[in-house]
XYZ file of C-alpha atoms in Angstrom:
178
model
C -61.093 22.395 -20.043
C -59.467 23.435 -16.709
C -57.581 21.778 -14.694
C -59.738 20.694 -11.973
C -62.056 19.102 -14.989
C -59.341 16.975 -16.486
C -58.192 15.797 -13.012
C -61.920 14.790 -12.422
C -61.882 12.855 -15.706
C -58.523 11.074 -15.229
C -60.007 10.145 -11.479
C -63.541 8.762 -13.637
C -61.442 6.900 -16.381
C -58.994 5.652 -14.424
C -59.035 5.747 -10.845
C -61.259 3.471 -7.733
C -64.303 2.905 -9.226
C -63.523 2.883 -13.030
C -66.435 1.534 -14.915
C -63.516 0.428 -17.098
C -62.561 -3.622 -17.546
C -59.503 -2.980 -18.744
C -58.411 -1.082 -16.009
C -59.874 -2.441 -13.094
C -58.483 -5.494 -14.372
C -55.155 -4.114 -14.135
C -55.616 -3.459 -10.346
C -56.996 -6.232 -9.671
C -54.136 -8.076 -11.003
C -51.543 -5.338 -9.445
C -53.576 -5.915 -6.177
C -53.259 -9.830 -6.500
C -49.300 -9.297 -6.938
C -49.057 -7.390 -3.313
C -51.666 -10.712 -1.735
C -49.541 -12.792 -2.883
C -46.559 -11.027 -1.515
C -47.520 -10.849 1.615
C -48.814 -14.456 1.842
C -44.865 -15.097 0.896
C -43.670 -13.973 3.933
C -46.804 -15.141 6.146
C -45.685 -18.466 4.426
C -41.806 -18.131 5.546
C -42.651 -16.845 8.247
C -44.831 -19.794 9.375
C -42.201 -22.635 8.066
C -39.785 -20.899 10.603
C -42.161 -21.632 13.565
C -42.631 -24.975 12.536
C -46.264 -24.528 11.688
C -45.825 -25.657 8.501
C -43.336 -29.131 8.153
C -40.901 -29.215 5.532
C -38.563 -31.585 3.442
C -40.090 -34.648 1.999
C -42.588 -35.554 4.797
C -43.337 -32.252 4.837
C -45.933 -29.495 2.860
C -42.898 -27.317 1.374
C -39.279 -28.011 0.023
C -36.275 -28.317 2.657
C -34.391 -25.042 1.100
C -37.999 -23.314 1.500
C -36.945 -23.998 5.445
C -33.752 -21.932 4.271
C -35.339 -18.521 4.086
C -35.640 -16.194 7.074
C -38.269 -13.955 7.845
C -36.616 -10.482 7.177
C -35.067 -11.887 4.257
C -38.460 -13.413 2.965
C -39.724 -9.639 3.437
C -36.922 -7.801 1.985
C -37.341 -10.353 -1.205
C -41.049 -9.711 -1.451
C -41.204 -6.385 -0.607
C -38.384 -5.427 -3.325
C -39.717 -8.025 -5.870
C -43.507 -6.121 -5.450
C -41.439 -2.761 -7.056
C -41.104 -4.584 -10.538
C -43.908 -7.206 -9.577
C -46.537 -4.288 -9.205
C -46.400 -2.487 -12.682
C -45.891 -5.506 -14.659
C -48.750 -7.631 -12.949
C -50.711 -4.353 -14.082
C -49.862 -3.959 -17.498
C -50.380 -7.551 -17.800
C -54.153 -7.062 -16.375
C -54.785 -4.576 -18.508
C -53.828 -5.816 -21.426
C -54.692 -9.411 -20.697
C -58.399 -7.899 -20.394
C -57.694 -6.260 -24.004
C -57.281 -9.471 -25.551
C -59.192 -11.631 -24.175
C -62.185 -10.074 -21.739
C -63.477 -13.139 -19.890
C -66.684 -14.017 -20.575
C -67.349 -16.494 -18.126
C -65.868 -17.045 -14.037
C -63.910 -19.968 -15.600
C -62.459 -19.000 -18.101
C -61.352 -15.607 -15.906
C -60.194 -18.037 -13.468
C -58.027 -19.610 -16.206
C -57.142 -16.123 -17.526
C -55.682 -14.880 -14.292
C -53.385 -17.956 -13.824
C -52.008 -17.630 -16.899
C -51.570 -13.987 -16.100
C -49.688 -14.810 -13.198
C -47.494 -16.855 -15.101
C -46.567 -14.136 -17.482
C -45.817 -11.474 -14.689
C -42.752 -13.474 -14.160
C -41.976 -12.725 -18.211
C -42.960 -9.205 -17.339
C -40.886 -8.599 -14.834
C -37.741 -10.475 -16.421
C -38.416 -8.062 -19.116
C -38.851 -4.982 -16.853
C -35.467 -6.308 -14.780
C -33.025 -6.563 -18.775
C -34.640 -3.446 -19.571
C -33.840 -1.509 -16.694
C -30.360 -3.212 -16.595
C -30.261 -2.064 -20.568
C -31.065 1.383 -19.986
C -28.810 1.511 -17.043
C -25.742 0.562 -19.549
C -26.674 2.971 -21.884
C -26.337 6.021 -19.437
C -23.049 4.194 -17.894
C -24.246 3.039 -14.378
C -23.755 -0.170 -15.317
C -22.769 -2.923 -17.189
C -25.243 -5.243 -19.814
C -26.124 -8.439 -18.274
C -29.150 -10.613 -18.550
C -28.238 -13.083 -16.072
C -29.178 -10.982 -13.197
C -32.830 -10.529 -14.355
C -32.992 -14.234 -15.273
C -31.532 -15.760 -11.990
C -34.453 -13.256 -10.546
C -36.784 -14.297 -12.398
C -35.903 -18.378 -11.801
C -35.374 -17.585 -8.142
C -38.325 -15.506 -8.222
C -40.767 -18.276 -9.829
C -38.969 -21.299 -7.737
C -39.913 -20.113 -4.733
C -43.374 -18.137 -5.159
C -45.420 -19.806 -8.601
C -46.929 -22.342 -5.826
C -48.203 -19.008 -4.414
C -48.888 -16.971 -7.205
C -50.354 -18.943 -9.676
C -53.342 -19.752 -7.440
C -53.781 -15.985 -6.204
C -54.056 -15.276 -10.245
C -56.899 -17.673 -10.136
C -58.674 -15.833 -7.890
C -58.203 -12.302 -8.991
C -59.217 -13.856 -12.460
C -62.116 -15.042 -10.783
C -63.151 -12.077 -8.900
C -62.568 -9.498 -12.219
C -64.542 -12.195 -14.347
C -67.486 -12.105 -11.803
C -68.234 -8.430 -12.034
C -70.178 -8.705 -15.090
C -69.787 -8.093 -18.591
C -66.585 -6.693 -20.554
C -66.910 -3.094 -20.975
């Protein structure tokens, strides 16, 4: 097999247009992380303007009103580097265990999904921080990962949780589990 052949067949199995569940899952879910991103900062970005009220007449939390825009991009942006992969992996395995069937139970799938990217990227965060040790850059600490991740899941499962819902949705209506 040449080379050109197994690029052609990595492209087929796992690249745009994949008849595969699994992975298309995985994007789908990876793609959902990067939505919901972006609808972050749209979000802070819209509480700075006033569009949207805050404290306890308000839609959103007072410390929600806290949060500039360039920080609310540097957060997201940064967060989607570890958000990404493990919003992915979760997809794709998430379709492993339990291919939906039905558009409800998809839906239901993907906001459970999104609830276990945040475990995915704690884990991600203590194992990079692990590995780091190891080689000497740094020193072993779990707090870091898990103020991230409460920090992380604070201010965005509002956000998330719903966009998993939909990407759940959406994978669950293109037909039957491959």
């Amino acid at each position: 097999m040449g080379y050109a052949t197994a690029l052609q067949t990595l492209r087929k199995n796992y690249g745009p247009g994949t008849d595969r569940g699994d992975v298309t899952a995985g994007y789908t879910a990876m793609i959902a992380a990067a939505v919901a991103a972006l609808l972050y900062v749209a979000a802070v970005a819209a509480v700075q303007k006033t569009i949207i009220p805050t404290g306890y007449g308000g839609l959103v939390p007072q410390f929600f009103a806290e949060i500039n825009t360039s920080d609310a991009t540097v957060l997201a942006s940064s967060g989607l580097f570890v958000a990404a992969p493990a919003a992915f992996l979760i997809g794709f395995a998430g379709w492993r265990v339990f291919p939906p069937r039905r558009r409800i139970t998809g839906t239901l799938l993907g906001g459970i999904g999104a609830l276990l990217a945040y475990l995915g990227v704690s884990a991600l965060g203590v194992l990079v921080i692990g590995v780091l040790s190891v080689a000497g850059f740094a020193t072993f600490d779990v707090t870091l990962p898990l103020v991230f991740f409460y920090a992380g899941f604070r201010l965005t499962w509002w956000l998330t949780v719903p966009v998993g819902c939909l990407a759940g949705f959406v994978i669950a209506s293109r037909g039957t589990p491959a």
